[in-house]
Short mmCIF file of C-alpha atoms in Angstrom, two decimals:
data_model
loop_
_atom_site.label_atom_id
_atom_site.label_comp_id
_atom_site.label_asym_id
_atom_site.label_seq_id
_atom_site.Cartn_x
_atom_site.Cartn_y
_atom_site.Cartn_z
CA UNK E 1 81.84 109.96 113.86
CA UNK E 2 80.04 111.42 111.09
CA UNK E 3 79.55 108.76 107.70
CA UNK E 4 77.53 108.13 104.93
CA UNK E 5 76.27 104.55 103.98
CA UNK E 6 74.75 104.38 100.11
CA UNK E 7 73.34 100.83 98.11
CA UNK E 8 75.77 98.30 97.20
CA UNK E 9 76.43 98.04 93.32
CA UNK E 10 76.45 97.36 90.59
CA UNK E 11 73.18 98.46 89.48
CA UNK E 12 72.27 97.63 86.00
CA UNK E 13 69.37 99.36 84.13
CA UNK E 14 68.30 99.42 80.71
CA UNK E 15 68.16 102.87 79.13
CA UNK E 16 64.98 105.07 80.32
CA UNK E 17 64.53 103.11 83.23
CA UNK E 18 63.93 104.90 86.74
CA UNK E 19 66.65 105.27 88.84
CA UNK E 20 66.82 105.14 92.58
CA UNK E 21 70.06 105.32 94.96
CA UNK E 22 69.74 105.23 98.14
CA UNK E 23 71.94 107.42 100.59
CA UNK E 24 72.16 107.53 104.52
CA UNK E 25 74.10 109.62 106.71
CA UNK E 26 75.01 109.80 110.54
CA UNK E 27 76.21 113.26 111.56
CA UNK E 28 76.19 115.97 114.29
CA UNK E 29 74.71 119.15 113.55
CA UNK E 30 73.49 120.24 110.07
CA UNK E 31 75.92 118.95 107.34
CA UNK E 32 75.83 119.88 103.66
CA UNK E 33 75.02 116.87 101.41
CA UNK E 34 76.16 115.94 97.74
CA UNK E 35 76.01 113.45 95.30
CA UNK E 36 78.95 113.27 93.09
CA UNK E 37 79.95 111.11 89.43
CA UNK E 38 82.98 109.74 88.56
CA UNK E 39 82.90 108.51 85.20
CA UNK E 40 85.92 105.80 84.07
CA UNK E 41 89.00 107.52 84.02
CA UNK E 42 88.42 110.87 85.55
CA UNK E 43 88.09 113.21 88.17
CA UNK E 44 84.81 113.50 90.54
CA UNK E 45 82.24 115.72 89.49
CA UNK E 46 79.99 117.42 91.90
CA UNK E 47 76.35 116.58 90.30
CA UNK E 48 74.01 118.00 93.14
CA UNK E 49 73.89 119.71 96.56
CA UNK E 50 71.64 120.17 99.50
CA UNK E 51 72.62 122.84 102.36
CA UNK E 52 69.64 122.16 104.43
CA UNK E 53 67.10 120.17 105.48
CA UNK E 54 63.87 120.19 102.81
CA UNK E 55 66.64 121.63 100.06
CA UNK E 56 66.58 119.54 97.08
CA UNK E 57 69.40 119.68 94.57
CA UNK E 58 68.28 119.11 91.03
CA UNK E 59 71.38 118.47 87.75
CA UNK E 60 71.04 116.86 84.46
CA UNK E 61 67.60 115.13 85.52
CA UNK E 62 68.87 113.99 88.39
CA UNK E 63 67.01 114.85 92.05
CA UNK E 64 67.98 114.44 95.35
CA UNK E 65 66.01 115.63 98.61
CA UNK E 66 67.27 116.84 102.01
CA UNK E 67 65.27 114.65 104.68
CA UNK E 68 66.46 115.63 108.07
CA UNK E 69 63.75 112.81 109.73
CA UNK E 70 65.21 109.64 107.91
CA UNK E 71 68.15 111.54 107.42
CA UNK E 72 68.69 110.38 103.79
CA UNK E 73 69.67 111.88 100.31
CA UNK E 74 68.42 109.69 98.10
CA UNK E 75 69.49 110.18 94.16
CA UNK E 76 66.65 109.83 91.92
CA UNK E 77 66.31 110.08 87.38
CA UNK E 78 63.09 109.78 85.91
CA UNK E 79 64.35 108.38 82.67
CA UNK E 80 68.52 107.39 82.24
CA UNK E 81 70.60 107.16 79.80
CA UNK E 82 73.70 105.03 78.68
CA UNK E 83 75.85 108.02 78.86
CA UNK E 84 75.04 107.74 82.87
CA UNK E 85 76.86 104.91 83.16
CA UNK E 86 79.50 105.86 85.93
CA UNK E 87 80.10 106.05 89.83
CA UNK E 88 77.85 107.77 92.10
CA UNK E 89 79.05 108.79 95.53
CA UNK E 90 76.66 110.24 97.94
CA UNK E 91 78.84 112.97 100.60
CA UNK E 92 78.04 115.07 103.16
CA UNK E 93 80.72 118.12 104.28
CA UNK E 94 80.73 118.74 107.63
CA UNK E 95 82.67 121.92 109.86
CA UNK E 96 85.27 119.67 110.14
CA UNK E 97 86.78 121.12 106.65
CA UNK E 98 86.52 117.47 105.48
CA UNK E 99 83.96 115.65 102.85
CA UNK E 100 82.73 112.26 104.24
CA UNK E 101 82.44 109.60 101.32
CA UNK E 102 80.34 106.89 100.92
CA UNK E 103 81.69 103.67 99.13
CA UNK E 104 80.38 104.77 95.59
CA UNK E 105 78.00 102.65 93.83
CA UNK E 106 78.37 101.90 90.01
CA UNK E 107 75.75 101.90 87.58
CA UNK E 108 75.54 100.35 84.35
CA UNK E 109 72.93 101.71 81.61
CA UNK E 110 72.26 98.54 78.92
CA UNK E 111 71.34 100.46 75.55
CA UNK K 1 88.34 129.57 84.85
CA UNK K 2 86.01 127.35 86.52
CA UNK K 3 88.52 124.14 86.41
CA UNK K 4 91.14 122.35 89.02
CA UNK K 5 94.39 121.58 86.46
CA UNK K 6 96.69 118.42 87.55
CA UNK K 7 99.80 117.65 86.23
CA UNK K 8 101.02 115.11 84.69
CA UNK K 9 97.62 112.45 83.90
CA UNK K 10 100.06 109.41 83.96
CA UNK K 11 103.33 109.62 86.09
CA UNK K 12 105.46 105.94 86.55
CA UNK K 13 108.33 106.10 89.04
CA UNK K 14 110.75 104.00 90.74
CA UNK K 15 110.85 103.53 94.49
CA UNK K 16 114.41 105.56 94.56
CA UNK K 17 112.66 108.56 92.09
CA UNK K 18 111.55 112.13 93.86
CA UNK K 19 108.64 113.66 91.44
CA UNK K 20 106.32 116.17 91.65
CA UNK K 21 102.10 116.37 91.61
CA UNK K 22 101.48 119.97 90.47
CA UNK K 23 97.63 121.10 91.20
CA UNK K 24 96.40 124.94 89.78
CA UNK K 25 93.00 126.50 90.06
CA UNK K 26 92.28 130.17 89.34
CA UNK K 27 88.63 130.20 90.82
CA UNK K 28 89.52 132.24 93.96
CA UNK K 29 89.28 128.96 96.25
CA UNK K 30 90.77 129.58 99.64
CA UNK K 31 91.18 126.00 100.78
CA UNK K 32 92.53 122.92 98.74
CA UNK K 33 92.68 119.25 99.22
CA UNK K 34 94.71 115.87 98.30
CA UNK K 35 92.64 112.52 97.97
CA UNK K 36 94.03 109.64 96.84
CA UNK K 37 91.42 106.91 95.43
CA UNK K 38 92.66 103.25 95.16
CA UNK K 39 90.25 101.19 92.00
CA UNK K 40 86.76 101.07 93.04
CA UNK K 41 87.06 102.88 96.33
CA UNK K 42 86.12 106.49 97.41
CA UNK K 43 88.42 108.98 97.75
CA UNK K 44 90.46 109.66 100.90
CA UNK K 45 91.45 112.30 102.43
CA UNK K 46 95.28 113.20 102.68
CA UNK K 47 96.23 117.03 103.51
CA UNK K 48 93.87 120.37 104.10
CA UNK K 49 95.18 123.84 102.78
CA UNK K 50 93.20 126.82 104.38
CA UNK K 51 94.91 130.23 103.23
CA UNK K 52 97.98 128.24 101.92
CA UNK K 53 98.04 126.62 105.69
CA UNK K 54 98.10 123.18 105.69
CA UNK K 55 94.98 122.69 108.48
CA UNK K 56 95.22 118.73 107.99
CA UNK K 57 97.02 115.95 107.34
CA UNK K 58 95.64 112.54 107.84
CA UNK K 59 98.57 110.68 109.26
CA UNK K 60 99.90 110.52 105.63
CA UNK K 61 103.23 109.00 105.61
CA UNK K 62 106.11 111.32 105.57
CA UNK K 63 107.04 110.08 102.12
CA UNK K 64 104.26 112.36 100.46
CA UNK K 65 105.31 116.35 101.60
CA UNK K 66 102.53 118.80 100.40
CA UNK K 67 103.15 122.29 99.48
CA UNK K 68 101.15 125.37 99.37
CA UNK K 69 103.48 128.20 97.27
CA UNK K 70 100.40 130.24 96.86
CA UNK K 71 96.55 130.46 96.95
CA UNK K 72 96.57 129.10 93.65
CA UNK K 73 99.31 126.42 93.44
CA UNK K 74 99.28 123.15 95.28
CA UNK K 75 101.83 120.46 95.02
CA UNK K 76 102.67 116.76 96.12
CA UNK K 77 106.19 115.91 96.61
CA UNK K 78 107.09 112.24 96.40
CA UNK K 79 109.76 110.88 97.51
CA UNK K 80 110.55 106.58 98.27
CA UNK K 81 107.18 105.61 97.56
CA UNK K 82 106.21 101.78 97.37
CA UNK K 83 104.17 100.11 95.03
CA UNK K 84 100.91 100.27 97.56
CA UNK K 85 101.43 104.11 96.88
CA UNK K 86 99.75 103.31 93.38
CA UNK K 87 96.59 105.13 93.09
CA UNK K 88 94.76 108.25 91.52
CA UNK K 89 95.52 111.24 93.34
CA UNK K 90 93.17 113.99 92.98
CA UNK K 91 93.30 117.52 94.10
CA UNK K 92 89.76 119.51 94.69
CA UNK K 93 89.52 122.89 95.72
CA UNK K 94 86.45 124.78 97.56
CA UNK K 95 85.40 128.29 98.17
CA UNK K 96 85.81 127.87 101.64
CA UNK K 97 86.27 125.40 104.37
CA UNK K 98 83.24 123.76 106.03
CA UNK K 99 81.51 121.51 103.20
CA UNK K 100 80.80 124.10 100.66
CA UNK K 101 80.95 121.28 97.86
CA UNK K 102 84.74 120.54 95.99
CA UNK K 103 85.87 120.62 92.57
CA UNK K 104 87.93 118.48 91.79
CA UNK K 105 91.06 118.26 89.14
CA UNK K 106 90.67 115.44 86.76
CA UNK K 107 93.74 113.50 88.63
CA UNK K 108 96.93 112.23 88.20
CA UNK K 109 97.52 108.02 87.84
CA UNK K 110 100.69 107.22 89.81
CA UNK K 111 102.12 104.18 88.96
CA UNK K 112 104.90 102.94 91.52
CA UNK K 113 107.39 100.19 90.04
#
């Protein structure tokens, strides 16, 4: 079945640091891909999206590219903040009427 | 309106109690979800509305009864829960069925004791 497999955490940083997270998915046909936050205490935010392949979904400095031949969504900042501190999970929606989650992975900004 | 509204944040209940998870959104979204999210794990799926149908449930024990009462409304019925049954349960809402991208409600903590 379809899934989505992204970097173990934690990941620590210090502030304006580049940020990399990598996401890979296995799915049939041409899913819909997303990278969502969570920060503590709340609700899930959708931060980015990608429809198709070569789409790249850009939010509050954060990137993410479509790439249909590794078949990855990786979430990329040039320059982070404290204030990104949170849980990133990387999705993809399928026709299924269901979003596929990956495990999350938490990332710590040191000031 | 461009939010998903839960009701109550914080909710504690006895294994005997019946309460209610009350989920609004005024954005025109023709399907709506239930996830619940144990700490430090991703959301799972629990029950599909399309057009105030329910389309899916995910073998969710018959102790949680969803209802649809309109295209705006969504509720979570709960009813003999157990303690495992203590999670955040968030409800999301989409444009459309098919991976369009959520938005999701801020949740509701349930606390079972």
């Amino acid at each position: 079945g379809d899934s989505v497999t992204q970097m173990e955490g934690p990941v620590t940083l210090s502030e304006e640091a580049f940020l990399t997270i990598n996401c890979t998915y296995t799915a049939t046909g041409y899913p819909s891909l997303f990278w969502y936050v969570q920060y503590p205490g709340e609700g899930l935010q959708l931060l980015l999206k990608a429809t198709k392949a070569d789409d790249k979904g850009s939010n509050k400095g954060f990137e993410a590219t479509y790439r249909k031949e590794t078949t990855s969504f990786h979430l990329e900042k040039g320059s982070v903040q404290v204030s990104d501190s949170a849980v990133y999970f990387c999705a993809l929606g399928n026709r299924d009427d269901k979003i596929i989650f990956g495990k999350g992975t938490r990332l710590h900004i040191l000031p | 309106d461009t939010e998903v509204t839960q009701t109550p944040k914080h909710l504690v209940m006895g294994m005997t109690n019946k309460k209610s998870l009350k989920c609004e959104q005024h954005m025109g979204h023709r399907a709506m979800y239930w996830y619940k999210q144990k700490a430090k794990k991703p959301p799972e799926l629990m029950f599909v509305y399309s057009y105030e149908k329910l389309s899916i449930n995910e073998s969710v024990p018959s102790r949680f009864s969803p209802e649809c009462p309109n295209s705006s409304l969504l509720n979570l019925h709960l009813h003999a829960l157990q303690p495992e049954d203590s999670a955040l349960y968030l409800c999301a809402s989409s444009q459309d069925v098919g991976g369009a991208g959520y938005t999701f409600g801020s949740g509701t903590r349930l606390t079972v004791v």
